[in-house]
Amino acid sequence: MSIFPYIYYMIKSFDIADNEDAIAGYCGLVTSAFAIAEFSCAVLWGRLSDVIGRKPVLLIGLAGTGISMFIFGFAQNLQTLLIARALGGMLNGNIGVIQTTVAEVIRGKEEHQARAYSVVPFVWTVGGIVGSALGGFLAMPVQNFPGVFNKGTIWDKFPFLLPNLVCAGVVVLGLIVGFLFLEETHEEKQYRKDPGRELGKWLTSCFSSRKDGAQATTDERTPLLPEASATSSRKPSATTSSATSSRKPSATTSSSTQVESSTDAEAQTTTSTPSFASAFTPQVSLQIVAYGIIAYHTSIFGQLFPIMLSMPISHKPIHLPFQFTGGFALHSNTIGLMYVLQGIYNMFVQLVVFPYSVNSIGTFRTFRFVLYTYALLYIFTPYLVLLTGQAAQILGVSVIVALHITYASLAYPCSALLLANSAPSLMVLGTINGVAASAAALCRAGGPTLSGFLQGWGLKRGSAGAGWWSGAVVAALGAILAIWLRDPNLKEEEGGVGKVGRDDAGRRESFSSVEVGITATDAPVSSSEGAGLAGGRTLVEDEQIGLLAERQRQES
C-alpha cells in the first residue's frame, strides 16, 4: 500500500516511458511482479504451514516483506523494482495462512465468525492508512521538505528510499513481536516447544511486577478452583464411604463406556486429514474462483485509481460515451492523504457495516449481492474526469471511493468465511487457503498488467475507460458465477446435519466427557448432603445422564 501514492512519479523519474500515457502500463508491471511471484509460491507456503505450523510461515513472510522494501527503496531502474517486488511476493505466503489461523482461533465459536473475519481486513486497513501516509508524505523528501533534507545527500540520490526504510522498520518490529508473543494455532503443532514464546514470557516477567508465590505461578488459564485439589481435599465420611463402596458397575456405566468409545472413534474419523483432491469439493472450487475474480478487478481499481488521480488534466475534445481522457493532477501528498481518509472509512465499514450486514441478511446473501452489483462501479468510475468544479469532483470521487471500499470490505471477509465453512476439514484448510491465495495472486498479477496496457492503449486513442471497463467485464463474470454458489450452512441443513444435528453432536460430546468423569474419578459422594461427583453432579443427575446415554446407544 505504501508504494501506490508515489509509484507513478517513481516510474516517471526513470524516463523509460515515451509519454505519460505509457506510465500506466509500467505501473501495472510493478504491481503484478509481486502477485506473479506470490502465485508461484502461495500453495507451497499453505502446504508448508500444514506441516511445520502457521507461526514459522508467518514470520518468514514478514522477513521477506522487509527485505523487499529495503531493495525497493534503493531501486533506480525498472528491473530492480521488478526484482524487489518479485522477491517480496515469493517469500510472502501470509494471506492464506492468516485466514487459516483465524479459522483455527475461532474453532467451535461460530457466533464470533463475522467479528473475527472482520479483524484481518481491519488490521490490513490500519496498515494501509499508515503505509499510504508514509508513502505519500515521505517520498521525495528533498523536494517536499527542503529545510530538512538537503540536495546531494542519499535522500536526493534515492528519493523514494525514506518511506521504504520506515516501513521496513515497522516490519522488523512486527517480526520481533511475532517471534516473542505469537501463539501457534495448528491443531497438531500448538503444544510443541516454542523458544520465542518462552523468551517472550521471560521478558514479560522481567518487566512486570512480581506478586506473591501463589499468584506468580498462575495465568489466565489457571482455574480459580482446581478440581483435582478440591476433590483430593475432601475427607470421606462414613456415609460417603459406604455410598462409594456400594457403587458397582451397572448396565448404565457399561453403556456409557460404549458411548465414550463410539465418540472417540468419531473424533478420530473427523480429525483424519483428507486427501489433497478430496479437499477441493465443487463448492470449495467455486469459492476459490469467486475469490480470484474479486482479487482481479479490485486490483484493477487499486492500480488505475491513483493513476487517474495523478494524471494531468486533459483539454482534448470529448466525444461521449467513450472518447474522453485526463485525470486530476494531484500531488503524491494529496493522494496519500486521500488514502488515509479511505482507510478511516474502511475501518468503519469493517467494524460496523460488515458485522451488521452478516447478522442481518447473512454472509452468503451479502456476498451474492456484492457479486451481482460490483460491475456497475467500474462502468461509471472513468467518467469522474468529466466532472467540472472542485466541489463536484470531490463529491464524485468520494462516492466512488466509498462504494469501492464498502464492496471490497464486504466481499473479502465474506469470501474467506464461506471458503472456511465449505472446507471438509480444518486439517486441510491451510492448503485450501494456499490455493485460494495463489489463485488470487495470479489474478492480481494479470489484472494490473492487462488493465494497465489496456488503459495506455485506450489513452492513445482518446479513451480513459478501456482499463476500467475490462474490470467491469470480469466483475460481470463474478455475477454469473454467483448463480451456482451455495450457502454451506443451508447445505448442512439440507443434508440433515443442520443446527439441530450440530446441537445433538455437541450433546453427545458432552455426555462422553461426563461419562469419563464417572468412570475415572474416585471422588466420594454424600447423598445426605447432596454433594456431587468431581464434576459437581449428584447421583440422581448421574442416573439421568446414564439413561440418556443408554437411549442414544440404542438409537445409534
XYZ file of C-alpha atoms in Angstrom:
556
model
C 0.000 0.000 0.000
C 2.836 2.449 0.709
C 4.004 2.489 -2.939
C 0.681 3.478 -4.506
C 0.841 7.219 -3.738
C 4.228 7.621 -5.457
C 4.636 4.723 -7.913
C 3.512 6.916 -10.825
C 6.191 9.507 -10.025
C 8.821 6.813 -9.400
C 8.289 5.277 -12.844
C 8.255 8.759 -14.368
C 11.639 9.550 -12.773
C 13.243 6.637 -14.661
C 12.488 8.279 -18.044
C 11.584 4.973 -19.653
C 8.125 5.904 -20.962
C 7.718 7.611 -24.321
C 4.851 9.649 -22.908
C 2.805 9.907 -19.733
C 0.085 7.678 -21.165
C 2.519 4.719 -21.177
C 3.375 5.053 -17.468
C 0.198 3.188 -16.508
C 1.474 0.035 -18.198
C 4.789 0.102 -16.323
C 2.976 0.688 -13.033
C 0.942 -2.396 -13.780
C 4.117 -4.436 -14.302
C 5.495 -3.398 -10.916
C 2.235 -4.242 -9.182
C 1.949 -7.563 -11.000
C 5.505 -8.694 -10.237
C 4.584 -9.252 -6.591
C 1.403 -11.106 -7.475
C 3.071 -13.371 -10.052
C 5.745 -14.427 -7.566
C 3.117 -14.912 -4.847
C 1.101 -17.091 -7.204
C 4.092 -19.340 -7.809
C 4.692 -19.945 -4.094
C 1.376 -19.444 -2.249
C 0.347 -23.114 -2.436
C 3.787 -24.130 -1.197
C 3.507 -21.849 1.827
C -0.024 -23.078 2.538
C 1.005 -26.734 2.485
C 4.158 -25.931 4.435
C 2.037 -24.297 7.144
C 0.098 -27.574 7.432
C 3.411 -29.381 8.024
C 5.559 -27.038 10.163
C 2.831 -24.792 11.622
C 1.401 -21.342 10.985
C 3.809 -19.240 13.021
C 7.061 -20.047 11.161
C 5.447 -19.319 7.793
C 4.039 -16.002 9.010
C 7.440 -14.927 10.323
C 9.154 -15.888 7.060
C 6.592 -13.810 5.176
C 7.294 -10.770 7.345
C 11.022 -11.122 6.806
C 10.527 -11.361 3.049
C 8.421 -8.203 3.040
C 11.111 -6.268 4.909
C 13.873 -7.381 2.533
C 11.721 -6.477 -0.467
C 11.076 -2.956 0.838
C 14.756 -2.370 1.515
C 15.710 -3.275 -2.073
C 12.751 -1.336 -3.493
C 13.882 1.879 -1.830
C 17.330 1.711 -3.472
C 15.955 0.897 -6.943
C 16.990 3.260 -9.737
C 15.597 1.335 -12.685
C 12.583 -0.759 -13.595
C 14.483 -4.060 -13.421
C 15.395 -3.548 -9.762
C 11.797 -2.630 -8.953
C 10.557 -5.854 -10.519
C 13.162 -7.957 -8.678
C 12.307 -6.359 -5.332
C 8.582 -6.859 -5.767
C 9.009 -10.422 -7.026
C 11.198 -11.298 -4.047
C 8.566 -9.938 -1.679
C 5.838 -11.971 -3.349
C 7.923 -15.144 -3.433
C 8.656 -15.053 0.296
C 5.212 -13.871 1.352
C 2.517 -16.510 1.806
C 0.785 -14.772 4.680
C -2.652 -14.065 3.237
C -3.869 -17.663 3.113
C -2.064 -18.634 6.314
C -3.600 -15.734 8.248
C -7.084 -16.751 7.138
C -6.359 -20.297 8.268
C -5.122 -19.013 11.617
C -8.331 -17.032 12.150
C -10.418 -20.119 11.372
C -8.446 -22.129 13.931
C -8.677 -19.473 16.621
C -12.495 -19.342 16.443
C -12.944 -23.098 16.086
C -16.218 -24.037 17.775
C -17.250 -20.386 18.172
C -19.339 -19.819 15.047
C -21.215 -16.938 16.656
C -17.991 -14.913 16.540
C -17.149 -15.625 12.897
C -18.378 -12.323 11.484
C -16.437 -10.290 14.013
C -13.302 -12.437 13.726
C -13.194 -12.334 9.942
C -13.520 -8.553 10.012
C -10.383 -8.247 12.167
C -7.932 -9.176 9.390
C -9.291 -6.568 6.928
C -9.370 -4.071 9.798
C -5.689 -4.613 10.571
C -4.951 -4.541 6.842
C -6.721 -1.179 6.678
C -4.737 0.208 9.581
C -1.582 -0.850 7.761
C -2.918 0.733 4.591
C -3.546 4.004 6.401
C -0.084 4.111 7.922
C 1.629 2.836 4.771
C -0.166 5.219 2.434
C 0.517 8.156 4.721
C 4.202 7.253 4.956
C 4.468 6.680 1.225
C 2.730 9.905 0.323
C 4.420 12.219 2.808
C 7.955 10.763 2.920
C 8.502 10.198 -0.794
C 10.819 12.733 -2.482
C 11.836 14.336 0.856
C 14.335 16.761 -0.704
C 11.549 18.234 -2.812
C 8.865 18.180 -0.129
C 10.993 19.120 2.918
C 13.932 21.164 1.594
C 14.671 22.597 5.025
C 15.319 19.154 6.490
C 16.713 17.102 3.599
C 19.449 18.714 1.504
C 20.395 18.175 -2.113
C 23.381 15.952 -2.797
C 22.564 13.592 0.094
C 21.397 9.981 -0.080
C 17.802 11.207 0.038
C 18.399 13.173 -3.156
C 20.013 10.217 -4.937
C 17.301 7.809 -3.779
C 14.168 9.981 -3.470
C 11.908 7.022 -2.601
C 14.181 5.376 -0.023
C 12.850 7.077 3.116
C 9.287 5.650 3.105
C 10.644 2.162 2.386
C 13.163 2.318 5.226
C 10.491 3.437 7.677
C 8.081 0.717 6.519
C 10.857 -1.881 6.722
C 11.486 -0.788 10.310
C 7.809 -1.345 11.106
C 8.065 -4.827 9.565
C 11.105 -5.639 11.720
C 9.156 -4.554 14.796
C 6.286 -6.849 13.788
C 8.750 -9.686 13.247
C 10.128 -9.291 16.769
C 6.669 -9.094 18.337
C 5.512 -12.146 16.386
C 8.552 -14.193 17.396
C 8.101 -13.379 21.077
C 4.336 -13.399 21.538
C 2.546 -15.049 18.591
C 0.999 -18.413 19.501
C 0.862 -21.407 17.188
C -2.719 -22.361 16.208
C -2.133 -25.566 14.232
C -4.022 -28.374 15.946
C -1.035 -30.740 15.969
C 1.779 -28.173 16.405
C 0.432 -25.813 19.046
C 1.747 -27.833 22.008
C 5.345 -28.147 20.878
C 8.133 -26.157 22.493
C 8.331 -22.554 21.262
C 11.627 -20.794 22.158
C 10.240 -17.441 21.039
C 7.197 -17.664 23.304
C 9.371 -18.795 26.219
C 11.674 -15.827 25.703
C 8.677 -13.531 25.451
C 7.244 -14.837 28.714
C 10.612 -14.393 30.413
C 10.905 -10.808 29.171
C 7.350 -10.087 30.276
C 8.066 -11.465 33.732
C 11.194 -9.297 33.986
C 9.294 -6.091 33.288
C 6.151 -6.943 35.247
C 5.784 -6.516 38.990
C 6.248 -9.769 40.887
C 3.413 -10.954 43.015
C 3.435 -13.433 45.853
C 4.443 -17.015 45.177
C 0.910 -18.325 44.718
C -0.055 -15.629 42.245
C 3.232 -15.752 40.317
C 2.609 -19.305 39.132
C -0.858 -18.628 37.742
C -2.031 -17.197 34.470
C -5.354 -16.541 32.782
C -5.790 -20.266 32.002
C -5.337 -21.477 35.603
C -8.719 -22.425 37.133
C -9.702 -20.495 40.234
C -10.939 -23.690 41.902
C -8.778 -26.594 40.673
C -10.996 -29.618 40.510
C -8.305 -32.113 41.403
C -7.165 -30.315 44.512
C -10.711 -29.643 45.591
C -11.541 -33.304 45.212
C -8.472 -34.577 46.995
C -9.028 -32.168 49.879
C -12.360 -33.727 50.682
C -12.260 -36.228 53.502
C -14.657 -39.126 53.068
C -17.226 -39.525 55.800
C -18.866 -42.739 56.821
C -21.828 -42.001 54.612
C -19.748 -41.188 51.594
C -17.503 -44.200 52.111
C -20.417 -46.565 52.240
C -22.009 -44.894 49.244
C -18.806 -45.171 47.290
C -18.083 -48.764 48.230
C -21.636 -49.814 47.448
C -21.391 -48.496 43.879
C -20.899 -51.321 41.401
C -20.560 -51.337 37.642
C -24.011 -51.393 36.106
C -25.515 -51.582 32.654
C -25.691 -47.817 32.676
C -21.953 -47.461 33.225
C -21.251 -50.083 30.583
C -23.442 -48.338 28.035
C -21.852 -45.007 28.823
C -18.439 -46.541 28.190
C -19.688 -47.708 24.801
C -20.893 -44.192 24.037
C -17.487 -42.882 25.026
C -15.741 -45.354 22.741
C -18.005 -44.559 19.811
C -17.465 -40.861 20.363
C -13.697 -41.363 20.379
C -13.973 -43.293 17.145
C -15.988 -40.464 15.610
C -13.372 -37.969 16.777
C -10.593 -39.971 15.159
C -12.563 -40.092 11.921
C -13.245 -36.369 11.866
C -9.652 -35.394 12.648
C -8.111 -37.578 9.941
C -6.608 -35.470 7.190
C -8.491 -35.701 3.864
C -6.516 -36.173 0.672
C -5.484 -33.206 -1.446
C -8.035 -33.983 -4.156
C -10.963 -34.579 -1.780
C -10.358 -31.207 -0.099
C -11.466 -29.366 -3.232
C -15.176 -30.066 -3.401
C -17.244 -28.322 -6.126
C -18.297 -25.542 -3.761
C -14.748 -25.038 -2.476
C -13.553 -24.742 -6.066
C -16.295 -22.243 -6.943
C -15.474 -20.167 -3.868
C -11.811 -20.075 -4.906
C -12.772 -18.924 -8.411
C -15.025 -16.228 -6.952
C -12.196 -15.102 -4.686
C -9.879 -14.876 -7.692
C -12.395 -12.810 -9.659
C -12.728 -10.343 -6.792
C -8.957 -10.107 -6.488
C -8.668 -9.454 -10.227
C -10.994 -6.487 -10.523
C -10.220 -4.938 -7.128
C -6.544 -4.929 -8.121
C -7.579 -3.045 -11.251
C -9.203 -0.369 -9.100
C -6.157 -0.167 -6.847
C -3.930 0.173 -9.900
C -5.882 2.633 -12.062
C -7.407 4.921 -9.448
C -4.159 6.525 -8.172
C -3.017 6.845 -11.796
C -6.216 8.700 -12.621
C -5.617 10.983 -9.645
C -2.029 11.633 -10.761
C -2.557 12.175 -14.490
C -2.671 15.773 -15.773
C -5.951 17.434 -16.649
C -6.819 16.925 -20.303
C -8.043 19.624 -22.663
C -8.709 17.287 -25.574
C -12.186 17.322 -27.139
C -14.776 14.989 -25.612
C -16.980 12.663 -27.648
C -19.273 10.640 -25.399
C -19.781 7.912 -24.491
C -16.214 6.621 -24.998
C -13.927 9.406 -26.212
C -12.541 11.322 -23.205
C -9.206 11.428 -21.351
C -7.453 13.173 -18.457
C -7.051 12.999 -14.703
C -6.981 15.238 -11.631
C -3.246 16.194 -11.486
C -2.986 15.630 -7.717
C 0.336 15.599 -5.860
C 1.579 12.486 -4.046
C 0.979 14.198 -0.686
C -2.679 14.742 -1.542
C -3.061 11.183 -2.777
C -1.502 9.886 0.440
C -3.965 11.940 2.488
C -6.840 10.531 0.444
C -5.680 7.005 1.216
C -5.616 7.846 4.900
C -9.219 9.073 4.756
C -10.184 5.970 2.802
C -8.621 3.810 5.490
C -10.566 5.539 8.245
C -13.825 4.903 6.408
C -12.690 1.345 5.720
C -12.346 0.712 9.456
C -15.905 1.935 9.989
C -17.198 -0.460 7.324
C -15.330 -3.429 8.750
C -16.252 -2.798 12.372
C -19.870 -1.700 11.859
C -21.265 -2.315 8.375
C -19.851 -5.808 7.784
C -20.993 -7.370 11.115
C -24.393 -5.685 10.775
C -24.876 -6.964 7.222
C -23.804 -10.509 8.113
C -26.009 -10.615 11.201
C -28.983 -9.101 9.338
C -29.106 -10.865 5.975
C -26.334 -13.449 6.359
C -22.869 -13.961 4.960
C -23.980 -15.676 1.772
C -26.603 -13.111 0.790
C -24.191 -10.273 1.478
C -21.564 -11.906 -0.711
C -24.006 -12.614 -3.543
C -25.327 -9.020 -3.506
C -21.782 -7.679 -3.864
C -21.052 -10.025 -6.772
C -24.263 -9.065 -8.540
C -23.677 -5.290 -8.427
C -19.886 -4.800 -8.410
C -19.597 -4.335 -12.202
C -21.553 -1.071 -12.092
C -18.740 0.566 -10.138
C -16.201 0.005 -12.932
C -18.584 1.228 -15.612
C -19.082 4.678 -14.067
C -15.687 5.366 -12.405
C -13.802 6.670 -15.510
C -16.493 9.299 -16.067
C -15.305 11.111 -12.933
C -12.796 13.025 -15.079
C -15.709 14.721 -16.838
C -16.849 16.471 -13.661
C -16.203 20.196 -13.608
C -15.688 22.245 -10.474
C -13.811 21.226 -7.350
C -16.957 20.518 -5.317
C -18.390 18.175 -7.941
C -15.062 16.378 -8.315
C -14.670 15.880 -4.565
C -18.238 14.588 -4.268
C -17.885 12.221 -7.215
C -14.549 10.818 -6.075
C -15.855 10.405 -2.512
C -18.933 8.470 -3.646
C -16.961 6.111 -5.908
C -14.281 5.507 -3.276
C -16.900 4.886 -0.565
C -18.709 2.356 -2.761
C -15.488 0.561 -3.636
C -14.355 0.380 -0.022
C -17.759 -0.851 1.121
C -17.920 -3.531 -1.546
C -14.337 -4.731 -1.023
C -14.723 -4.722 2.773
C -17.800 -6.917 2.442
C -16.528 -9.184 -0.328
C -13.176 -10.331 1.065
C -14.202 -11.407 4.604
C -17.404 -12.975 3.282
C -15.389 -14.946 0.737
C -12.910 -16.099 3.388
C -15.703 -17.066 5.774
C -17.645 -19.024 3.160
C -14.476 -20.767 1.993
C -13.637 -21.820 5.549
C -17.180 -23.107 6.136
C -17.096 -25.031 2.845
C -13.828 -26.806 3.694
C -14.267 -30.503 4.526
C -11.735 -30.301 7.375
C -9.617 -27.751 9.205
C -6.654 -30.083 8.718
C -6.510 -29.102 5.028
C -7.665 -25.505 5.429
C -4.088 -24.266 5.148
C -3.756 -25.986 1.765
C -7.141 -24.683 0.595
C -6.326 -21.137 1.620
C -2.920 -21.512 0.000
C -4.534 -22.454 -3.307
C -7.012 -19.579 -2.905
C -4.179 -17.142 -2.208
C -2.305 -18.489 -5.221
C -5.337 -18.046 -7.467
C -5.891 -14.536 -6.128
C -2.223 -13.705 -6.677
C -2.417 -14.883 -10.278
C -5.462 -12.704 -10.814
C -3.803 -9.726 -9.118
C -0.853 -10.260 -11.447
C -2.977 -10.346 -14.577
C -5.363 -7.583 -13.540
C -2.984 -4.628 -13.192
C -0.812 -5.704 -16.126
C -3.636 -6.235 -18.591
C -5.677 -3.249 -17.442
C -2.586 -1.043 -17.386
C -1.744 -1.773 -21.001
C -5.404 -1.533 -21.984
C -5.542 1.838 -20.274
C -2.439 3.001 -22.127
C -3.855 1.666 -25.397
C -7.132 3.482 -24.776
C -5.462 6.765 -23.827
C -3.537 6.786 -27.107
C -6.895 6.556 -28.851
C -8.568 9.176 -26.714
C -10.409 6.924 -24.222
C -9.769 6.840 -20.480
C -12.131 3.952 -19.758
C -10.639 0.923 -21.534
C -8.891 -0.477 -18.434
C -11.863 0.253 -16.186
C -14.350 -1.416 -18.480
C -12.199 -4.550 -18.665
C -12.695 -4.751 -14.893
C -16.448 -4.423 -15.387
C -16.409 -7.439 -17.707
C -14.598 -9.576 -15.149
C -16.913 -8.398 -12.355
C -19.875 -9.398 -14.537
C -18.394 -12.896 -14.774
C -18.418 -12.945 -10.974
C -22.119 -12.099 -11.021
C -22.757 -15.066 -13.323
C -20.697 -17.346 -11.074
C -22.785 -16.295 -8.070
C -25.748 -18.189 -9.552
C -24.028 -21.525 -8.848
C -22.739 -20.689 -5.381
C -24.495 -22.324 -2.440
C -24.647 -21.363 1.212
C -22.618 -24.012 3.131
C -24.905 -23.652 6.164
C -28.028 -24.374 4.109
C -26.206 -27.326 2.584
C -25.680 -28.765 6.060
C -29.335 -28.338 6.936
C -30.464 -29.954 3.699
C -28.130 -32.870 4.398
C -29.656 -33.444 7.806
C -26.769 -32.025 9.789
C -28.237 -28.572 10.333
C -28.393 -26.685 13.585
C -30.268 -29.462 15.366
C -27.745 -32.054 14.219
C -24.826 -29.964 15.428
C -26.516 -29.493 18.794
C -27.074 -33.222 19.099
C -23.426 -33.815 18.291
C -22.476 -31.342 20.961
C -24.652 -33.146 23.483
C -23.050 -36.477 22.589
C -19.613 -34.985 23.118
C -20.762 -33.546 26.436
C -22.142 -36.893 27.584
C -18.910 -38.591 26.562
C -16.838 -36.248 28.683
C -19.304 -36.651 31.549
C -19.003 -40.438 31.464
C -15.211 -40.148 31.533
C -15.636 -38.340 34.809
C -17.941 -41.076 36.162
C -15.651 -43.946 35.342
C -12.327 -42.284 36.157
C -12.981 -40.398 39.364
C -12.755 -41.849 42.854
C -14.339 -38.808 44.445
C -16.622 -39.634 47.425
C -20.333 -38.930 47.234
C -22.581 -37.945 50.082
C -26.250 -38.380 49.224
C -27.409 -36.921 52.532
C -25.577 -33.633 51.935
C -26.457 -33.549 48.219
C -22.766 -33.435 47.292
C -21.849 -34.320 43.690
C -19.025 -36.098 41.994
C -15.840 -34.376 40.898
C -17.803 -32.675 38.130
C -20.393 -31.324 40.623
C -23.165 -33.878 39.783
C -25.461 -35.706 42.190
C -26.279 -39.400 41.936
C -29.691 -38.537 40.520
C -28.053 -36.492 37.786
C -25.649 -39.347 37.118
C -28.535 -41.731 36.728
C -30.329 -39.356 34.339
C -27.197 -38.967 32.245
C -26.757 -42.719 32.160
C -30.339 -43.186 30.924
C -29.815 -40.594 28.191
C -26.586 -42.269 27.156
C -28.328 -45.639 27.011
C -31.095 -44.140 24.851
C -28.523 -42.684 22.460
C -26.741 -46.024 22.230
C -29.994 -47.770 21.335
C -30.864 -45.122 18.725
C -27.434 -45.428 17.114
